[in-house]
Short mmCIF file of C-alpha atoms in Angstrom, two decimals:
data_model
loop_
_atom_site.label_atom_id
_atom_site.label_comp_id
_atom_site.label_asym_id
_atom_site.label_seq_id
_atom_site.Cartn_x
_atom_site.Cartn_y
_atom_site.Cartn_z
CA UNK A 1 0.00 0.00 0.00
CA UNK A 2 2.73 2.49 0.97
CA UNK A 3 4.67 1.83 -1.98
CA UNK A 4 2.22 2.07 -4.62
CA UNK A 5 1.59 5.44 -2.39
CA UNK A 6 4.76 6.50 -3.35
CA UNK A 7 4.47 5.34 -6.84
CA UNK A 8 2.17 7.79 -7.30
CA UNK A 9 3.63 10.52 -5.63
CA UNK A 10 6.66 9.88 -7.53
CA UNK A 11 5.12 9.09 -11.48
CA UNK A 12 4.11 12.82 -12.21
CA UNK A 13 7.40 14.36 -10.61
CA UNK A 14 9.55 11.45 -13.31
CA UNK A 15 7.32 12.53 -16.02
CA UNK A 16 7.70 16.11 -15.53
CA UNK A 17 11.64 14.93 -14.87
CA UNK A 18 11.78 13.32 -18.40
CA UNK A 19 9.74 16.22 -19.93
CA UNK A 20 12.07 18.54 -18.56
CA UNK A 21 15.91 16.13 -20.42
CA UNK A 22 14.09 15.90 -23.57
CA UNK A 23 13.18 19.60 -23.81
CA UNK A 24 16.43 21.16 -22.46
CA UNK A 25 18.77 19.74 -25.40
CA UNK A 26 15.86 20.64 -27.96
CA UNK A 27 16.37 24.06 -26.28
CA UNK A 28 19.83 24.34 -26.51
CA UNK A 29 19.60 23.53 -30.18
CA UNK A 30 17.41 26.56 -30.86
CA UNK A 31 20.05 28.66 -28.81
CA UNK A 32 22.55 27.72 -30.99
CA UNK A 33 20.67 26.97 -34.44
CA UNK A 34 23.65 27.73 -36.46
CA UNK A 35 27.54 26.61 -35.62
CA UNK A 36 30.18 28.08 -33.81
CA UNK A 37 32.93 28.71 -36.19
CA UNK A 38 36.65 28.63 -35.14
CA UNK A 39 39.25 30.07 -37.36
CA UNK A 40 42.94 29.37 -36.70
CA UNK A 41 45.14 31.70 -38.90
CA UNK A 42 48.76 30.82 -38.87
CA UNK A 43 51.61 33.53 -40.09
CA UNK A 44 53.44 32.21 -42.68
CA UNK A 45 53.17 28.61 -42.30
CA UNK A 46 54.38 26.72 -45.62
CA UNK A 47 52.73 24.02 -47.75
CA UNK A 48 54.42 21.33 -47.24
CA UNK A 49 54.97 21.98 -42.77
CA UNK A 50 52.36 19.96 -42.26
CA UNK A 51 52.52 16.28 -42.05
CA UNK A 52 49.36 15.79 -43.14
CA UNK A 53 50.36 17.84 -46.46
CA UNK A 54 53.92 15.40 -46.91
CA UNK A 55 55.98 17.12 -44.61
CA UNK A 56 58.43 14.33 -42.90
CA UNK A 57 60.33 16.67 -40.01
CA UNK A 58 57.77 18.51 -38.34
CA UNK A 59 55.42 17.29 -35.88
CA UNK A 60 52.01 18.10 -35.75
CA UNK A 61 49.55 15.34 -34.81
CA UNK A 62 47.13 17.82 -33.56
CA UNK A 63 46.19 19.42 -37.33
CA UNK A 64 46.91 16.05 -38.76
CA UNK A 65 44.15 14.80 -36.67
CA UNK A 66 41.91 17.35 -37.65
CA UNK A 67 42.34 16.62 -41.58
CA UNK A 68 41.61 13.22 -40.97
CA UNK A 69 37.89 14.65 -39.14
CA UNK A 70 37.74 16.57 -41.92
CA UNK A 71 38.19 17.90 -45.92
CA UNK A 72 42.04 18.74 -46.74
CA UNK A 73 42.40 21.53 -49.50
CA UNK A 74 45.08 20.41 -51.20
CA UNK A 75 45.10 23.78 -54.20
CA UNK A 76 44.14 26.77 -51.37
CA UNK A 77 45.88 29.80 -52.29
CA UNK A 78 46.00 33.27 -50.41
CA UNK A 79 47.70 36.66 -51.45
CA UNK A 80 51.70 36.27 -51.70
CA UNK A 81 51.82 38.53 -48.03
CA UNK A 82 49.68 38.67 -45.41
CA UNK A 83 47.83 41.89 -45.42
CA UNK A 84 46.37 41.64 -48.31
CA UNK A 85 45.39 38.01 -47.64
CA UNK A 86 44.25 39.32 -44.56
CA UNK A 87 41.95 42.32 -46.10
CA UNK A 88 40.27 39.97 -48.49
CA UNK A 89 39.09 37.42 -45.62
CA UNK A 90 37.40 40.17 -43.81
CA UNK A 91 35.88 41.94 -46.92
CA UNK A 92 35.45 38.72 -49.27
CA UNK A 93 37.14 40.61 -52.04
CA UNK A 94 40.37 40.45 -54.28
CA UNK A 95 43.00 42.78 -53.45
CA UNK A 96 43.15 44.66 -56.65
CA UNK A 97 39.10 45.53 -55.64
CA UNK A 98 39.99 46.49 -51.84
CA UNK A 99 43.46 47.94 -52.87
CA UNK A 100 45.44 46.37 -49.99
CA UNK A 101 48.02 44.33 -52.06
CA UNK A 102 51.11 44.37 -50.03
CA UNK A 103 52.53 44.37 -45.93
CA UNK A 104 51.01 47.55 -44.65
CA UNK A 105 53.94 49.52 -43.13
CA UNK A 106 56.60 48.91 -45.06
CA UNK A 107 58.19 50.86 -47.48
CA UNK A 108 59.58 50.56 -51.45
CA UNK A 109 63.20 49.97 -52.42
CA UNK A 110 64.35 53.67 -52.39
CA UNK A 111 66.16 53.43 -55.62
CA UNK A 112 64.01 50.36 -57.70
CA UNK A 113 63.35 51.16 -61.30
CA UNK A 114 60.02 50.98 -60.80
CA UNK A 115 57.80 52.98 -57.67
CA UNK A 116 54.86 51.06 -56.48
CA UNK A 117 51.50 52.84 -56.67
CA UNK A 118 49.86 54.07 -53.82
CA UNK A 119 48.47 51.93 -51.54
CA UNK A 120 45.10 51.85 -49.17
CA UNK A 121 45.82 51.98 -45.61
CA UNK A 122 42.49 50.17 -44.44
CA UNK A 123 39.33 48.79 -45.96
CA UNK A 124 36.49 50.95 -47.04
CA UNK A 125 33.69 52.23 -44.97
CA UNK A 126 31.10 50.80 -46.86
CA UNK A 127 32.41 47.02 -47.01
CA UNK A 128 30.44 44.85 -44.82
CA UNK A 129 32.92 42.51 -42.67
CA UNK A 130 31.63 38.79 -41.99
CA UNK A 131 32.24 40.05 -38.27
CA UNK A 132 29.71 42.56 -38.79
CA UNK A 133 27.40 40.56 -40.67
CA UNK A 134 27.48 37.56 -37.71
CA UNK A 135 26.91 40.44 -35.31
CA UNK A 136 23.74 40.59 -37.24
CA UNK A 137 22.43 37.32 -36.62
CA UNK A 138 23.45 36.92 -32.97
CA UNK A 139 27.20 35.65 -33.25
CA UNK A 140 29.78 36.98 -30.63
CA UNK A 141 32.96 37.68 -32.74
CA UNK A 142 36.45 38.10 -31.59
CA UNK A 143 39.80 38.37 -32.88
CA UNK A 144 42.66 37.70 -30.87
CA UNK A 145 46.31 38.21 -32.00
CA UNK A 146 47.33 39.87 -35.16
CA UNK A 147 45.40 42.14 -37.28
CA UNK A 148 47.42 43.61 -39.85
CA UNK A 149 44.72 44.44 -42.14
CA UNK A 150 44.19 48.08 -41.28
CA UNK A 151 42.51 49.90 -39.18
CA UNK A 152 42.01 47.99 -35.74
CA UNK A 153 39.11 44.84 -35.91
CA UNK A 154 37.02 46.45 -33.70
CA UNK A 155 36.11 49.44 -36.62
CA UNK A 156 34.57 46.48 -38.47
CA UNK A 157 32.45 45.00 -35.91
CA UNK A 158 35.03 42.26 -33.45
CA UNK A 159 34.66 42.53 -29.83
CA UNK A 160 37.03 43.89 -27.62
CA UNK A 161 38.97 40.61 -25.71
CA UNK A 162 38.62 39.62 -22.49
CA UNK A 163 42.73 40.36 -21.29
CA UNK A 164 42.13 39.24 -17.92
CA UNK A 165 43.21 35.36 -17.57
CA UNK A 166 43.30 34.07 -13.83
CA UNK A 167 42.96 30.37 -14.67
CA UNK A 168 46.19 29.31 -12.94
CA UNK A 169 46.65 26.65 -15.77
CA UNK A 170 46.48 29.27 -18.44
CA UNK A 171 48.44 31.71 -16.66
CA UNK A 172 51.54 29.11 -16.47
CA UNK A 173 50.79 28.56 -20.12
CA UNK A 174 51.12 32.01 -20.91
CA UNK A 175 54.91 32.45 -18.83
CA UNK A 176 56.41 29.44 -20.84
CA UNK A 177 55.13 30.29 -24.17
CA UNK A 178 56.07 34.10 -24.37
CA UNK A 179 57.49 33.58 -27.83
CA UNK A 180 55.23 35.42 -30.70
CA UNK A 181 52.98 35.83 -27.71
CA UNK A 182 51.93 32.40 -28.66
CA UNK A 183 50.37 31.22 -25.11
CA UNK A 184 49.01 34.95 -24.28
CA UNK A 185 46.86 34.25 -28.24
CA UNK A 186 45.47 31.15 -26.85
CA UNK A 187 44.67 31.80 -23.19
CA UNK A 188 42.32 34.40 -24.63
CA UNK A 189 41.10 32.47 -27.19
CA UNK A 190 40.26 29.51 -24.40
CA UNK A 191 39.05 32.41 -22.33
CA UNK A 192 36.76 34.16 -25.36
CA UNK A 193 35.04 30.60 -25.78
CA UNK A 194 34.32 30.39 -22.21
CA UNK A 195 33.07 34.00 -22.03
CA UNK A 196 31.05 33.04 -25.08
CA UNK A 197 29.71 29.17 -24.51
CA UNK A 198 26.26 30.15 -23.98
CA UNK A 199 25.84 32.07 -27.82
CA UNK A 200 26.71 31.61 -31.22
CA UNK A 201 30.27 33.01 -32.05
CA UNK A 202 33.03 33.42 -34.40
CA UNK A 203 36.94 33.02 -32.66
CA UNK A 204 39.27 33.91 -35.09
CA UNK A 205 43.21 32.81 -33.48
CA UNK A 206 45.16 34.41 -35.28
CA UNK A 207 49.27 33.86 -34.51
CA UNK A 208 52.20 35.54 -34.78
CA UNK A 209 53.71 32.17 -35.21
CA UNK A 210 55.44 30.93 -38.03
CA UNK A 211 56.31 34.49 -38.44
CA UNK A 212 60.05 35.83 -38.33
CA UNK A 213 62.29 36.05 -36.12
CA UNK A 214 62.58 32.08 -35.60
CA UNK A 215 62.00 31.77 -31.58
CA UNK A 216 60.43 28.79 -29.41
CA UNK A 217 61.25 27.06 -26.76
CA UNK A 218 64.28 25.60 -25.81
CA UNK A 219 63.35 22.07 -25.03
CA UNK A 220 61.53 21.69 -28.60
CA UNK A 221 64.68 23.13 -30.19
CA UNK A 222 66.43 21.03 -28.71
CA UNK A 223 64.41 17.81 -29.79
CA UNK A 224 64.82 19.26 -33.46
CA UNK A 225 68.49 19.72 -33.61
CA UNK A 226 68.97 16.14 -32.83
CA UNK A 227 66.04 14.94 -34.96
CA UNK A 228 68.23 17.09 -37.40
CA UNK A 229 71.36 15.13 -36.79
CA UNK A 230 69.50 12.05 -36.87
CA UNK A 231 67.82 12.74 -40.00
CA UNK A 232 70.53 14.86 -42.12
CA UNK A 233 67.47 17.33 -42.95
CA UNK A 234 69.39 20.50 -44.22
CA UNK A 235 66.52 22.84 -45.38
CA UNK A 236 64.29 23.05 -42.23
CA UNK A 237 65.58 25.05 -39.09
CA UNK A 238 64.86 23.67 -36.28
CA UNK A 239 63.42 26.61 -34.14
CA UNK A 240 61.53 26.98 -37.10
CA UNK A 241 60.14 23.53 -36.45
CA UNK A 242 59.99 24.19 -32.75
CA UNK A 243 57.59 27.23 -33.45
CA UNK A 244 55.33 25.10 -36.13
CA UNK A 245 54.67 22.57 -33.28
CA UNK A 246 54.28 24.94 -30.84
CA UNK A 247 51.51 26.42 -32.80
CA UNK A 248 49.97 22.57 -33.79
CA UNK A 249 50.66 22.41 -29.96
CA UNK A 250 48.11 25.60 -29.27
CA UNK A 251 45.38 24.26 -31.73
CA UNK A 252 44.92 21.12 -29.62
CA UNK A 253 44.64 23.09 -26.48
CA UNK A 254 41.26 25.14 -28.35
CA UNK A 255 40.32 22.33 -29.29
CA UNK A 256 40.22 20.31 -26.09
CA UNK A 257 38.44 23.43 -24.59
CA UNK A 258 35.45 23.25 -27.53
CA UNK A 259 34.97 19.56 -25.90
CA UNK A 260 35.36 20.05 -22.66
CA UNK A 261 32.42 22.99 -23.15
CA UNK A 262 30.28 20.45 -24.98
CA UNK A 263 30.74 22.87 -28.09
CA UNK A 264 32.64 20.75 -30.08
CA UNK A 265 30.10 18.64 -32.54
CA UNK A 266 28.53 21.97 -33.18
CA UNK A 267 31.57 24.04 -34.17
CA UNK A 268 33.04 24.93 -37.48
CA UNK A 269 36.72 24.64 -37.15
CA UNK A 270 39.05 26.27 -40.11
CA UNK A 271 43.15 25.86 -40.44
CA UNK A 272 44.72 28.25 -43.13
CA UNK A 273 47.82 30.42 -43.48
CA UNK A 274 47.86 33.69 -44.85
CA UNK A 275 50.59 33.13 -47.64
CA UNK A 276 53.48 30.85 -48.59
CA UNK A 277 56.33 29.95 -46.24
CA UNK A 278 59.59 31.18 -46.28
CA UNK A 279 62.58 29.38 -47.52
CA UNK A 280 65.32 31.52 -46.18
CA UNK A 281 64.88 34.19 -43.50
CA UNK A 282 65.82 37.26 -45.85
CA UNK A 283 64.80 39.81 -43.55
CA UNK A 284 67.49 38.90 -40.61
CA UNK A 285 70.92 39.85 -40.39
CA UNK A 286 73.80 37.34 -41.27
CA UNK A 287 73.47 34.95 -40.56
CA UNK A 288 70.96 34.05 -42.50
CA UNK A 289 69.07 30.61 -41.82
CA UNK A 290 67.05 28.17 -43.68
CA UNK A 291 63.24 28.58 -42.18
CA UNK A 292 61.23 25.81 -44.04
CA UNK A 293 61.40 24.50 -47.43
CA UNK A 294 58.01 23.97 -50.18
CA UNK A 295 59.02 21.78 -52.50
CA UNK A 296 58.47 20.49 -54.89
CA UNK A 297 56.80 24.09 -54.70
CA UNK A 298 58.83 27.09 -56.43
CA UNK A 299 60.46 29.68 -54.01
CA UNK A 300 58.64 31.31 -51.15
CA UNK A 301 56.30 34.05 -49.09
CA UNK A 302 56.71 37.49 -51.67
CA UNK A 303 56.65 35.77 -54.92
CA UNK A 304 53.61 34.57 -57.67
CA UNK A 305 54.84 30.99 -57.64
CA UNK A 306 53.46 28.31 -56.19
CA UNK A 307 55.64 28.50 -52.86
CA UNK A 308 54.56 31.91 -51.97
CA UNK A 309 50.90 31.23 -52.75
CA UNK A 310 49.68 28.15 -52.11
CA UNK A 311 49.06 26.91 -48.77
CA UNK A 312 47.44 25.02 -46.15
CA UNK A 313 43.56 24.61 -45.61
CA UNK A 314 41.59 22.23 -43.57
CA UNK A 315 37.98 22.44 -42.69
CA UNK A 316 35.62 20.22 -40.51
CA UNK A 317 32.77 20.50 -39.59
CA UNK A 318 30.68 17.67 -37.73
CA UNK A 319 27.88 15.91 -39.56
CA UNK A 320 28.20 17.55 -42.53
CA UNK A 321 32.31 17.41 -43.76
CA UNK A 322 32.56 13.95 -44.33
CA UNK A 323 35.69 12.57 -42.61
CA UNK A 324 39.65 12.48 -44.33
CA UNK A 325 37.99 13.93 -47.40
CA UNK A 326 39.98 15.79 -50.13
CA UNK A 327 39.32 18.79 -52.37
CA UNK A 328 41.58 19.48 -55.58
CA UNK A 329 39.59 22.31 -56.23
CA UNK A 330 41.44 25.54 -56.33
CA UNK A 331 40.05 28.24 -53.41
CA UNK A 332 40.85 31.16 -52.72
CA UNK A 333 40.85 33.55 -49.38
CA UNK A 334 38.16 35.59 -49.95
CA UNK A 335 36.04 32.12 -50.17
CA UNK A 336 36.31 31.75 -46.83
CA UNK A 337 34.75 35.07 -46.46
CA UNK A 338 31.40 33.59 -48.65
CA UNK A 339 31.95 30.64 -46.66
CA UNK A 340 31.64 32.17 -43.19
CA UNK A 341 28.47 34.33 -43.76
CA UNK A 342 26.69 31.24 -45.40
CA UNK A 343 27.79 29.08 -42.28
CA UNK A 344 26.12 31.74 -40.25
CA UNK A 345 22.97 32.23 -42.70
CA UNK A 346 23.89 36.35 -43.13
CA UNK A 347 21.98 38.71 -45.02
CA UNK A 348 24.63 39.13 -48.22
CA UNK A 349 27.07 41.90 -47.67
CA UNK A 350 26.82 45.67 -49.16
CA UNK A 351 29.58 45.17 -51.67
CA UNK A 352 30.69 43.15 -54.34
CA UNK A 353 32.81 40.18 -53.15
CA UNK A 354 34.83 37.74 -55.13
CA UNK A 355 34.41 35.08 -52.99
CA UNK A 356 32.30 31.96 -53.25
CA UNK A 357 31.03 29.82 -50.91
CA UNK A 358 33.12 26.62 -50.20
CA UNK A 359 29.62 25.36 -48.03
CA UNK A 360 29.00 23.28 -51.23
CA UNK A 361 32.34 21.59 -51.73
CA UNK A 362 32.60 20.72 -48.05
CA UNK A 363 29.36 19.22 -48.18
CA UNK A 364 29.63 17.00 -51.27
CA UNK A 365 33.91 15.98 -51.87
CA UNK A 366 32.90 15.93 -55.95
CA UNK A 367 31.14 19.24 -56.10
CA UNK A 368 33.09 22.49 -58.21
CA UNK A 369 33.21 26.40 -58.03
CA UNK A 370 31.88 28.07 -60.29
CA UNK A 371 34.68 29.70 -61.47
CA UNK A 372 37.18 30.42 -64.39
CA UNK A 373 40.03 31.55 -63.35
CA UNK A 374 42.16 32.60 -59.97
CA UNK A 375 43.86 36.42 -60.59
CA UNK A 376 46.81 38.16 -58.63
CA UNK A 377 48.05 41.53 -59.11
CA UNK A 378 50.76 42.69 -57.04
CA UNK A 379 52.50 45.78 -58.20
CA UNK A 380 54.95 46.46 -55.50
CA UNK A 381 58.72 47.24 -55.03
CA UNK A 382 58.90 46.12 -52.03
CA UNK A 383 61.83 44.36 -50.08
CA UNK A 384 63.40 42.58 -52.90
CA UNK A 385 60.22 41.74 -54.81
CA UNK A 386 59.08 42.77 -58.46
CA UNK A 387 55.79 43.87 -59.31
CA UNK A 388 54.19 41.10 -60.76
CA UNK A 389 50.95 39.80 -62.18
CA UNK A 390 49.42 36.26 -62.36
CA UNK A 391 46.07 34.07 -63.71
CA UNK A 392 45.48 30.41 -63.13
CA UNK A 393 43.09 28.92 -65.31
CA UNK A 394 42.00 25.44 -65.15
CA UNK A 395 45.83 23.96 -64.72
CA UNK A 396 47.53 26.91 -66.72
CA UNK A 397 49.26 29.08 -64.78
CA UNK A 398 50.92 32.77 -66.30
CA UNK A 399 52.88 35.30 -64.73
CA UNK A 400 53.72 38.99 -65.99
CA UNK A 401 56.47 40.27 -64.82
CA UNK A 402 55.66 44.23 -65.19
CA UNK A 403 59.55 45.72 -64.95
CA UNK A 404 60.50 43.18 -67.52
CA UNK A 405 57.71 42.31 -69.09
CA UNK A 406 58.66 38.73 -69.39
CA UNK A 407 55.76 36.43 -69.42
CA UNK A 408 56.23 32.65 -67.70
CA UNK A 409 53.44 30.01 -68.85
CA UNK A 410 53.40 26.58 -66.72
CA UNK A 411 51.01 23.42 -66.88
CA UNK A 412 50.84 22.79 -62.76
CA UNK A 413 49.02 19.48 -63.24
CA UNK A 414 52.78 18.03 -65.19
CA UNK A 415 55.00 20.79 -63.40
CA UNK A 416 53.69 21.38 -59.89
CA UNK A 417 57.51 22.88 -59.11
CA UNK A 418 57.10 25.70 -62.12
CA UNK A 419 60.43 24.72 -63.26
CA UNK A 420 59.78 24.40 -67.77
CA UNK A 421 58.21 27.88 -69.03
CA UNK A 422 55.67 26.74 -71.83
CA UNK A 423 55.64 29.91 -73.46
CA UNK A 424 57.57 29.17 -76.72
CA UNK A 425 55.81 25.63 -76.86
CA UNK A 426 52.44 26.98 -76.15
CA UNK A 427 52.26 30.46 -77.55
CA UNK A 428 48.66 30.52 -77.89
CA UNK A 429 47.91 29.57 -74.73
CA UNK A 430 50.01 31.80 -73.21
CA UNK A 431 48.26 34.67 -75.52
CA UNK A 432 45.06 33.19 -74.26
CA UNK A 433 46.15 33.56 -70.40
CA UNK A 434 47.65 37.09 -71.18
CA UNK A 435 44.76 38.84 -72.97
CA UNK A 436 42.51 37.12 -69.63
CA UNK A 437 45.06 38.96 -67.22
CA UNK A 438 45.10 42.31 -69.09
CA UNK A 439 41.08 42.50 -69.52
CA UNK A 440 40.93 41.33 -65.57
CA UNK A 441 43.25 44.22 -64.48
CA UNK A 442 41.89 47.07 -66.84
CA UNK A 443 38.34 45.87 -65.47
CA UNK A 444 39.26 47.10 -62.45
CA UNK A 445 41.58 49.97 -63.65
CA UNK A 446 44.59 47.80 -61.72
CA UNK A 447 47.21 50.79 -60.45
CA UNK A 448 50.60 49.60 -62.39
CA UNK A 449 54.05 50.67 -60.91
CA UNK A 450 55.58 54.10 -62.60
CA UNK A 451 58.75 54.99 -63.23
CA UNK A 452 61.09 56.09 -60.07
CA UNK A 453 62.75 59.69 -60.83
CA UNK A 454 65.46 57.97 -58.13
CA UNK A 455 66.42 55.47 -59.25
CA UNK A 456 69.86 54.25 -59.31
CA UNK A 457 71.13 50.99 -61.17
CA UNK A 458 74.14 51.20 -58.03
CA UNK A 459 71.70 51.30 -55.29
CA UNK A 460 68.10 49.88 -56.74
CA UNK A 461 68.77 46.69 -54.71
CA UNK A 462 68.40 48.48 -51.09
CA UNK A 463 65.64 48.01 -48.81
CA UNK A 464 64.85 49.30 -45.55
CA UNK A 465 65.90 46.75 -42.58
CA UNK A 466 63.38 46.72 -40.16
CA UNK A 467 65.03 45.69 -36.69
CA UNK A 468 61.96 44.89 -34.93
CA UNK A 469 62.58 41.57 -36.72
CA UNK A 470 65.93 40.66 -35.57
CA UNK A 471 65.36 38.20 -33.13
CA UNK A 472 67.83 40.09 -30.50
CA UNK A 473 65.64 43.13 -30.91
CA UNK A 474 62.59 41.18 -30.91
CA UNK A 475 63.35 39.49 -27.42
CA UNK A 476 64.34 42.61 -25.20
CA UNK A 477 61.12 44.47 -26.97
CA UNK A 478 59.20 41.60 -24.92
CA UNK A 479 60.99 41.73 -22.09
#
């Protein structure tokens, strides 16, 4: 009698129990309808760094991981530096239309041939940034680390960061990863997503890291110098190694925090690098080290080959990225700019973008872009670069050189490592690429170099040296 008593007393307080776990998930579902997205933005990090992507020194099981959870991009290309990469992720558009083509800050070879023309200083007023346009729909959006795309992120709609870590564990994270203010980057990133669990939001990470000056710590140096020995490997530093594992090192760390919030089957998680890798350190005083190598890519960050352009990109995205997939298909950075905003269901943005949405190719491994061709104009004099243009068209590839006006033609599906120009064997295809280039530029009325009234044939290979990259410099700044 007494128990069927408390049977009763009991069967409306289990059903209102089991009413209240099934509706609590469906609730949190509607609270965060669409995905989190993460964005990890590495500095400089080559093509071939990765293991995942070939590379045999390095070690980075934590990105390697995430291609296999994921699609690989093995044709992504950015800008050949990283502001203008930069610019076109947060506007969605090709340099040449948001005029940001080369390192903001720096200056032209006094005495070049050729002067560069000017340059914008930030992105217009009336481009709509994908952190604006989240905004819009209920997304938190942050940035934390560097910028360098003009102007400061929070004109175009990121959220001032949460500075003040007191998580002891972070806090001793921070102190032994000072370098490129590597752990500072990701305690606030771990921080932002814990300020942020309970809403929709964009993280972009963005590191210093792979960046010059070469500097990581000791113990991983260490572990690459005799890994060196061991191996005879003789174009890969090793604190350049150090630093590309201490960054594959930080990515695991985010990512352990998405699971341990319970955010992590319902975030979008994107790996890219903002141009080509470096193959010597040319900015440092002698001496002057090996960073990384791209073969069988050609040459390195600051050029229109395939070493200074093409680059990482890894994407997953749970339930909908099918697992260790691969895409050939050649993307671009302002893609990812299309691709964010349809992620987050945005209204479309106030200007023209050049960007489309990779939504379509993550969600079906066969699908293609509709696209014809892949344009770069850079016309800078820059450090000890040349003002350049280039097109890529189906597995054609030509490149203007505007001081000489040489032009290069290569077929990248037989000569990945750009090293037989087809020009003389393929004339018309070349004249094909070329008149595609010229009508692209003109379209836009591209700015072209002029002709320097100082130049000197003596002095025309001088550039400024900025110290701020010597690594000597670069350590008592931090100190």
């Amino acid at each position: 009698m007494r128990k069927s008593t408390i049977n009763k007393l009991l069967r409306p307080l289990l059903l209102i129990g089991c009413i209240a776990f099934f509706t609590l998930p469906t609730e949190a579902q509607k609270k965060h309808k669409t995905p989190n997205i993460l964005f990890v933005l590495i500095d400089d990090l080559g093509w071939k760094d990765l293991g995942v992507y070939g590379g045999k020194f390095i070690e980075t099981p934590v990105t390697d991981q995430l291609a296999r959870e994921g699609m690989r991009f093995t044709q992504a290309y950015a800008s050949p530096v990283c502001s203008p990469t930069r610019a076109s992720l947060v506007s969605g558009q090709n340099p040449i239309r948001h005029g940001i083509w080369e390192v903001l800050g720096v200056s032209d070879r006094p005495y070049a041939k050729l002067k560069s023309p000017k340059m914008a200083t930030k992105l217009a007023d009336d481009v709509d940034s994908y952190a604006e346009l989240l905004n819009a729909e209920g997304y938190a959006c942050g940035i934390v680390g560097k910028w360098h795309a003009g102007g400061k992120p929070q004109d175009v709609g990121f959220s001032k960061i949460n500075k003040n870590i007191s998580d002891p564990t972070l806090l001793k994270y921070i102190e032994e990863n000072e370098m490129h203010e590597l752990g500072e980057i990701t305690a606030e990133g771990i921080q932002f997503i814990r300020d942020h669990k309970e809403e929709p939001f964009f993280l972009c990470v963005s590191h210093h890291a792979v960046h010059a000056p070469l500097y990581a710590r000791t113990e991983l140096i260490d572990k690459y110098n005799a890994k060196l020995r061991k191996t005879g490997i003789s174009n890969i530093h090793p604190t350049y190694a150090a630093m590309v594992e201490m960054a594959d090192e930080s990515t695991g760390l985010l990512l352990d925090e998405l699971k341990k919030q319970g955010l992590d089957k319902n975030t979008v998680v994107v790996y890219y690098s903002d141009n080509g890798g470096m193959d010597g350190d040319m900015y440092l005083a002698e001496p002057t080290p090996m960073a990384t190598t791209m073969l069988p890519l050609r040459d390195q960050k600051g050029t229109l080959y395939e070493g200074g352009l093409r680059v990482p990109l890894i994407v997953k995205w749970p339930g909908e990225v099918v697992e260790n997939t691969v895409s050939s298909v050649p993307v671009h950075s302002y893609d990812l700019f299309s691709t964010f905003i349809e992620i987050g269901k945005t209204k479309k943005p106030a200007q023209k973008v050049d960007g489309i949405s990779l939504v379509p190719l993550l969600k079906q491994e066969t699908a293609t872009l509709n696209r014809d061709a892949l344009y770069w104009h850079f016309p800078t004099n820059m450090w000890t670069r040349n003002p350049k243009g280039a097109i890529r068209k189906g597995d054609y590839k030509l490149i203007e050189n505007y001081l000489t006006g040489e032009i290069e033609l290569y077929d990248l599906a037989d000569d990945i490592g750009e090293t037989v120009n087809l020009v003389k064997q393929r004339p018309e295809k070349a004249k094909e690429l070329y008149n595609d280039l010229k009508s692209w530029r003109d379209s836009f009325g591209g700015l072209m170099p002029t002709e320097n009234p100082n130049y000197d044939r003596f002095r025309e290979h001088e550039f400024d040296y900025y110290r701020w990259l010597d690594p000597a410099v670069f350590r008592k700044k931090k100190s």
